[in-house]
Amino acid sequence: MNFLAHSYLAFSDGHIVGQFLQDFIRNKDRFSFPPEIVEGILLHREIDTFTDAHPEIHEAKKVFSPLVRLYSGAFVDVAFDYFLANHLPEETLKLHAERVYGVLGHHLHLFPPPFHRMLEGMERDNWLYHYREEQGIHFSFRNVLNKARYLDKNLAVFEVFLNNRPQLEAHFMKFFPDLVRHAETFNSRFRI
């Protein structure tokens, strides 16, 4: 899953920090943070593992894989953030985005400098909120293309998304409730 889904599935501020921190730390350092942040790191990994194994994700990847091969999962993640953003009430999404930026800004000292620059752009352009718009998702697809080492930067990934939006949304609608239940079950293990 991508930024919005990971932050949406966080059950506390510490989980939000851990969900984002996961992509910026070495594996051996994951247990060197306060317990709630470690839980967020572990939750991030659990979400990714569950997502990668889900049959709806395998089907959704088929939409992108003829064009982007092994990167199809990254584009599915971005597409699913679009659907999540559009299934949340607008005010809920706005408040969620503000909360995430505030929490991350308050814990910036835990993140390496590349994340500081990313958060600055994320907040300035309100990425989490703008996932609900075609322009915002197009921007996210461009970011994935720009980071992908072996892909042509001009691939028509956004057009593939637009042409297959109903199919992708159907996969999202079957997948996301399963993910929410799985994350809640995983989280409940920390609360015993």
Coordinates of C-alpha atoms in Angstrom, one line a residue, residues 17-123:
V17 CA 5.5 7.5 12.6
G18 CA 6.4 3.8 12.4
Q19 CA 4.4 3.4 9.2
F20 CA 6.4 6.1 7.5
L21 CA 9.7 5.3 9.2
Q22 CA 9.7 1.7 7.9
D23 CA 10.9 2.8 4.5
F24 CA 13.7 4.9 5.8
I25 CA 15.5 2.6 8.3
R26 CA 17.7 -0.4 8.2
N27 CA 16.2 -3.7 9.2
K28 CA 18.5 -4.1 12.1
D29 CA 17.4 -0.7 13.5
R30 CA 13.6 -1.4 13.6
F31 CA 13.5 -2.3 17.3
S32 CA 15.5 0.7 18.5
F33 CA 12.5 3.0 18.7
P34 CA 9.8 3.5 21.4
P35 CA 7.3 0.5 21.5
E36 CA 4.4 2.3 19.8
I37 CA 6.6 3.3 16.9
V38 CA 8.0 -0.3 16.6
E39 CA 4.4 -1.5 16.5
G40 CA 3.8 0.9 13.5
I41 CA 6.9 -0.4 11.8
L42 CA 5.7 -4.0 12.3
L43 CA 2.2 -3.0 11.2
H44 CA 3.6 -1.5 8.0
R45 CA 5.4 -4.8 7.2
E46 CA 2.3 -6.8 8.0
I47 CA 0.2 -4.7 5.7
D48 CA 2.7 -5.1 2.9
T49 CA 2.9 -8.9 3.4
F50 CA -0.9 -9.3 3.5
T51 CA -1.3 -7.0 0.4
D52 CA 1.3 -8.9 -1.6
A53 CA -0.4 -12.2 -1.0
H54 CA -4.0 -11.1 -1.7
P55 CA -5.7 -12.5 -4.8
E56 CA -7.3 -9.2 -5.7
I57 CA -3.9 -7.6 -5.8
H58 CA -2.6 -10.3 -8.1
E59 CA -5.6 -9.5 -10.4
A60 CA -5.1 -5.8 -10.2
K61 CA -1.4 -6.1 -11.1
K62 CA -2.4 -7.7 -14.4
V63 CA -3.8 -4.3 -15.5
F64 CA -0.4 -2.7 -15.3
S65 CA 2.1 -5.6 -15.8
P66 CA 2.1 -5.6 -19.6
L67 CA 3.4 -2.1 -19.5
V68 CA 5.5 -2.0 -16.3
R69 CA 6.2 -5.6 -15.5
L70 CA 7.6 -6.0 -12.0
Y71 CA 6.6 -2.5 -11.0
S72 CA 2.9 -3.2 -11.3
G73 CA 2.5 -3.5 -7.6
A74 CA 3.8 0.0 -7.0
F75 CA 1.2 1.3 -9.5
V76 CA -1.6 -0.7 -7.9
D77 CA -0.6 0.8 -4.5
V78 CA -0.9 4.3 -5.9
A79 CA -4.2 3.5 -7.7
F80 CA -5.7 2.1 -4.4
D81 CA -4.8 5.3 -2.6
Y82 CA -6.9 7.1 -5.1
F83 CA -9.9 4.9 -4.4
L84 CA -9.4 5.1 -0.7
A85 CA -9.3 8.9 -0.9
N86 CA -12.5 9.0 -2.9
H87 CA -14.3 6.6 -0.6
L88 CA -13.5 8.7 2.5
P89 CA -15.7 11.7 3.2
E90 CA -13.8 14.8 2.0
E91 CA -13.7 16.4 5.5
T92 CA -12.4 13.2 7.0
L93 CA -9.6 13.0 4.4
K94 CA -8.7 16.7 5.0
L95 CA -8.5 16.2 8.8
H96 CA -6.5 12.9 8.4
A97 CA -4.0 14.6 6.1
E98 CA -3.5 17.5 8.6
R99 CA -3.1 15.0 11.5
V100 CA -0.5 13.0 9.6
Y101 CA 1.6 16.0 8.6
G102 CA 1.5 17.3 12.2
V103 CA 2.5 14.0 13.7
L104 CA 5.3 13.5 11.2
G105 CA 6.5 17.1 11.7
H106 CA 6.6 16.6 15.5
H107 CA 8.7 13.4 15.1
L108 CA 11.0 14.7 12.3
H109 CA 14.1 14.2 14.5
L110 CA 13.6 10.4 14.0
F111 CA 13.8 10.6 10.2
P112 CA 16.8 11.0 7.9
P113 CA 17.2 14.2 5.9
P114 CA 15.7 12.8 2.7
F115 CA 12.5 12.3 4.5
H116 CA 12.5 15.9 5.7
R117 CA 12.6 17.1 2.1
M118 CA 9.9 14.7 1.1
L119 CA 7.6 15.7 4.0
E120 CA 8.1 19.4 3.1
G121 CA 6.8 18.7 -0.4
M122 CA 4.1 16.3 0.8
E123 CA 2.7 18.9 3.1

